[in-house]
mmCIF file of C-alpha atoms in Angstrom:
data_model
loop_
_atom_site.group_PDB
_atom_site.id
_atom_site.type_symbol
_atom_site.label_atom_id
_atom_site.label_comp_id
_atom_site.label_asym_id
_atom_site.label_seq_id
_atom_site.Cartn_x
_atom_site.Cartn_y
_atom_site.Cartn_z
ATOM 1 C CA UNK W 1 -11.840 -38.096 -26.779
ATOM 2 C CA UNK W 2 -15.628 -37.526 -27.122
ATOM 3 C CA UNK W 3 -17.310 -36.354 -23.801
ATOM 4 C CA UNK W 4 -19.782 -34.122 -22.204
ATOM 5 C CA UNK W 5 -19.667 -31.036 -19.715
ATOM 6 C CA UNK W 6 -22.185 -29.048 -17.952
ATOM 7 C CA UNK W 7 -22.522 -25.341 -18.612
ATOM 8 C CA UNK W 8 -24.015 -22.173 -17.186
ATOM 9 C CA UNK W 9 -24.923 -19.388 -18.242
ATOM 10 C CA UNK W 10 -25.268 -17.728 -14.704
ATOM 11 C CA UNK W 11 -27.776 -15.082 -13.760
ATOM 12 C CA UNK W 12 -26.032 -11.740 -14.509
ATOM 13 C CA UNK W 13 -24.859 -12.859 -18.514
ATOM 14 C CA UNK W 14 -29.205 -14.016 -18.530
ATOM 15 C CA UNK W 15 -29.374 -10.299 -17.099
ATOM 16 C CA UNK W 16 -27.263 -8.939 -19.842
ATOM 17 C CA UNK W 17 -28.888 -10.756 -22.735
ATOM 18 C CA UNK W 18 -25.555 -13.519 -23.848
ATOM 19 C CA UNK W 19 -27.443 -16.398 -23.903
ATOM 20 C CA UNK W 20 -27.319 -16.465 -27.576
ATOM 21 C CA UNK W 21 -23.635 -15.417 -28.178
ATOM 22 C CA UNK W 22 -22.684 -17.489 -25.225
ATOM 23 C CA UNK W 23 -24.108 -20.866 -26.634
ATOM 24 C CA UNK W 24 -22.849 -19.252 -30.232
ATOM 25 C CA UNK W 25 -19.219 -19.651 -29.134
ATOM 26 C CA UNK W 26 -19.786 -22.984 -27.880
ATOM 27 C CA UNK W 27 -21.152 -24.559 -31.156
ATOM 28 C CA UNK W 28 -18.314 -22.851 -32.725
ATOM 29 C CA UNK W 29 -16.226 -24.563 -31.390
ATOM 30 C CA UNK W 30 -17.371 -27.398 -32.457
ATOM 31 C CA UNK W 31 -19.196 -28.359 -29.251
ATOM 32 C CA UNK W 32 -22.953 -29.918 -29.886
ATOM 33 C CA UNK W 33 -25.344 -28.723 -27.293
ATOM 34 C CA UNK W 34 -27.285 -31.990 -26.447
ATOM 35 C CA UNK W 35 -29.282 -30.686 -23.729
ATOM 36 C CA UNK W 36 -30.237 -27.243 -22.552
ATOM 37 C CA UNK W 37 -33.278 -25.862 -20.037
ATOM 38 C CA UNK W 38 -33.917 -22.589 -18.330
ATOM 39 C CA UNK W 39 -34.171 -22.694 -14.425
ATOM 40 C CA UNK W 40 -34.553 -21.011 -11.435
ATOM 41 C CA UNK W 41 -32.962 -22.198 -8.287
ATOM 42 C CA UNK W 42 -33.984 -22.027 -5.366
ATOM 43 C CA UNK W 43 -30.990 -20.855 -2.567
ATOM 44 C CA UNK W 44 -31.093 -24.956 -1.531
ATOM 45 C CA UNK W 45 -30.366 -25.915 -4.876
ATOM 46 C CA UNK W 46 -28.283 -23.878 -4.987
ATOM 47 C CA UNK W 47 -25.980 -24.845 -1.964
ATOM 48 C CA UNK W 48 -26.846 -28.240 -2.798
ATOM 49 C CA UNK W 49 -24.796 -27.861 -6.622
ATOM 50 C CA UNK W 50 -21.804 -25.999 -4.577
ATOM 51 C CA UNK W 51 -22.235 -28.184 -1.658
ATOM 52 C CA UNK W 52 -18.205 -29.018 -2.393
ATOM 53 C CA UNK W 53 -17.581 -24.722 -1.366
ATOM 54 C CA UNK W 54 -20.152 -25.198 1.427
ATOM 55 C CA UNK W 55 -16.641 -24.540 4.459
ATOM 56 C CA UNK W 56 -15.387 -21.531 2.041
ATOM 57 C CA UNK W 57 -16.209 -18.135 2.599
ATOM 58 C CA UNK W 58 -18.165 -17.424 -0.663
ATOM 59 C CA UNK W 59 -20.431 -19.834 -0.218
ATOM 60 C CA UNK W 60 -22.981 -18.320 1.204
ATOM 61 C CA UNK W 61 -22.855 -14.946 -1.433
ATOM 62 C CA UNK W 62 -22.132 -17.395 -4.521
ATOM 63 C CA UNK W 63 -25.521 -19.647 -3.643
ATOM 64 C CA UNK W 64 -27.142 -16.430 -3.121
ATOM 65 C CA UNK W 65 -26.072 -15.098 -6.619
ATOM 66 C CA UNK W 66 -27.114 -18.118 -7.787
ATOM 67 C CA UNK W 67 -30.320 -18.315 -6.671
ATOM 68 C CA UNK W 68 -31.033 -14.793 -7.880
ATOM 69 C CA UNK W 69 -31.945 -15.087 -11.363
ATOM 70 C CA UNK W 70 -32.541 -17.327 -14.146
ATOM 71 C CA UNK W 71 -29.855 -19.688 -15.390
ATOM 72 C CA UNK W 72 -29.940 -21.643 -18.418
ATOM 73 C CA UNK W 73 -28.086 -25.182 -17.494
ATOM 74 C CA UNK W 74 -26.924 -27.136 -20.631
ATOM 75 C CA UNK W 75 -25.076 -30.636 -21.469
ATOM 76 C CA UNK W 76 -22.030 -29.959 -24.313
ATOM 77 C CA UNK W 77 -21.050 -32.565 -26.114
ATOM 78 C CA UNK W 78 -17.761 -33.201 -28.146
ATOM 79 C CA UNK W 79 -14.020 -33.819 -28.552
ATOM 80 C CA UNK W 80 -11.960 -32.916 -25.069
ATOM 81 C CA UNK W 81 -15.385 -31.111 -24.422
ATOM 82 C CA UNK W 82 -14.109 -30.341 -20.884
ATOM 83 C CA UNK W 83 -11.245 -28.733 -21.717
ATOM 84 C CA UNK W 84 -12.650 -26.950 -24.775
ATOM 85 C CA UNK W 85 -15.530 -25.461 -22.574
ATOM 86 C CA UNK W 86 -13.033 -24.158 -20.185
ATOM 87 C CA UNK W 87 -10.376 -22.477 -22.756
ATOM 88 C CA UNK W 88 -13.798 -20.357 -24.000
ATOM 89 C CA UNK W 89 -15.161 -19.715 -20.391
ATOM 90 C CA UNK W 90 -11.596 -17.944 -19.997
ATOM 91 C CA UNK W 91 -9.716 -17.860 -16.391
ATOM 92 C CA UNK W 92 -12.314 -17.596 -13.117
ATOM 93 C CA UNK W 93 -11.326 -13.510 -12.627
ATOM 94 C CA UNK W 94 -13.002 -12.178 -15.437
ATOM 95 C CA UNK W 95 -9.858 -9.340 -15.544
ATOM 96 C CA UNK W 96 -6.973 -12.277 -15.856
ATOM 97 C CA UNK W 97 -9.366 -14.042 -18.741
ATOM 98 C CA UNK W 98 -7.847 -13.791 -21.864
ATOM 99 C CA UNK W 99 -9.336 -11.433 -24.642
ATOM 100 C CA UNK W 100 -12.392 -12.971 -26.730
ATOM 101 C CA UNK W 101 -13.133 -15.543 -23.406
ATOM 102 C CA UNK W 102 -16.558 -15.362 -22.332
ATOM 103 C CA UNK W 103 -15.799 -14.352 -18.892
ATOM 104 C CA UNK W 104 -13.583 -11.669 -20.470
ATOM 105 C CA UNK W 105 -16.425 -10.046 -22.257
ATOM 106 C CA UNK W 106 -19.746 -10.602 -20.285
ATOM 107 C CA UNK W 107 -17.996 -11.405 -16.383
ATOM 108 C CA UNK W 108 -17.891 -9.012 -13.725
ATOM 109 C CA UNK W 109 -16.090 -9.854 -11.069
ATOM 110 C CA UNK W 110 -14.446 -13.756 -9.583
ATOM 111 C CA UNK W 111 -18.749 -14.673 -8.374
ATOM 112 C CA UNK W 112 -20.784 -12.588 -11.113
ATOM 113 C CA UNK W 113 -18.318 -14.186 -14.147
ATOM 114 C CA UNK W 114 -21.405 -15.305 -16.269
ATOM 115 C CA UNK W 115 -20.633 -18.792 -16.741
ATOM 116 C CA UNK W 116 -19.613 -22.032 -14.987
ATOM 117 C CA UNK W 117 -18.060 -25.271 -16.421
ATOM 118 C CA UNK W 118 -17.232 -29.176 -15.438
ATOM 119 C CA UNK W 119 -13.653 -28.939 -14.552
ATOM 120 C CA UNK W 120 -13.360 -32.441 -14.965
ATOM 121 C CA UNK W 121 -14.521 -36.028 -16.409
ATOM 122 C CA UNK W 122 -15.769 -37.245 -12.836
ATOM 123 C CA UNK W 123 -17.366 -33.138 -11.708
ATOM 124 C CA UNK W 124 -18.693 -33.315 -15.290
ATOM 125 C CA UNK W 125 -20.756 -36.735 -14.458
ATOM 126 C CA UNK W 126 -22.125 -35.680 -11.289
ATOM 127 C CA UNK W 127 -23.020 -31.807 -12.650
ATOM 128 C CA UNK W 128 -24.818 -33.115 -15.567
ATOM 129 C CA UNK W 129 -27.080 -35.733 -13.241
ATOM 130 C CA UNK W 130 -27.801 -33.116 -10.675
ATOM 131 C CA UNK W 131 -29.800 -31.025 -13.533
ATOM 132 C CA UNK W 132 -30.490 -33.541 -16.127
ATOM 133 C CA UNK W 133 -32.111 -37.287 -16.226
ATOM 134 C CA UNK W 134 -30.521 -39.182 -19.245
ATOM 135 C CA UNK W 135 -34.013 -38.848 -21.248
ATOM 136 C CA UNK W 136 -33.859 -35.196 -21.750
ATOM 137 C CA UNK W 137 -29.956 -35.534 -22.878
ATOM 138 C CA UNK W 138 -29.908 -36.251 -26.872
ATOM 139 C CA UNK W 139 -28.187 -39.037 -27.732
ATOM 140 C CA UNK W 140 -28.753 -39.615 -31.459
#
């Protein structure tokens, strides 16, 4: 099935320079990026995207990471997108990723693990509209 996911690139792989093999992996996988900006949040925005976290105790460190850097924020587009994004992000702990996963190579730790993806059709929809209107999403 043909859908879209958000990604991020969070602010410690933009630290580290991945952007480029980051969004590399991505269209290798045959996902089309069909929108893609460069941001800065602000800690608000922040706890307003991980609002559903806001009773868990990372949610205060995670919205500060967050807020700390640039992030590039980008719609991917293509068959079982969702679950395509996630097998390259690799598992949440950078150290139980798999080898070649993105978290694997450029994450940290469980908060500083570069990237973040939809987990699932109805997260997807509602992460894509808090970053992007439907103008600046290619649809062609």
């Amino acid at each position: 099935m043909n859908e879209r996911t958000l990604s991020i690139v969070k602010p410690d792989a933009v630290k580290k320079n991945a952007i480029g093999d980051i969004l590399r992996r991505f269209e290798s996988a045959g996902l089309k990026i069909v929108a893609a900006k460069m941001i800065f949040l602000s800690k608000a925005e922040a706890q307003g995207f991980y609002a559903v976290h806001k009773e868990r105790p990372f949610f205060d460190s995670l919205t500060t990471f967050m807020s700390s850097g640039p992030i590039l924020v980008s719609v991917l587009e293509g068959e079982d997108a969702i679950q395509t994004n996630r097998r390259i992000l690799g598992a949440t702990d950078p150290v139980k990723a798999d080898a070649g996963t993105i978290r694997r190579d450029w994450g940290t730790d469980v908060e500083k693990n570069a990237v973040h993806g939809s987990d699932g059709p109805d997260t997807a929809r509602w992460e894509i509209a808090y970053f992007f209107s439907e103008l600046e999403i290619q649809t062609r």
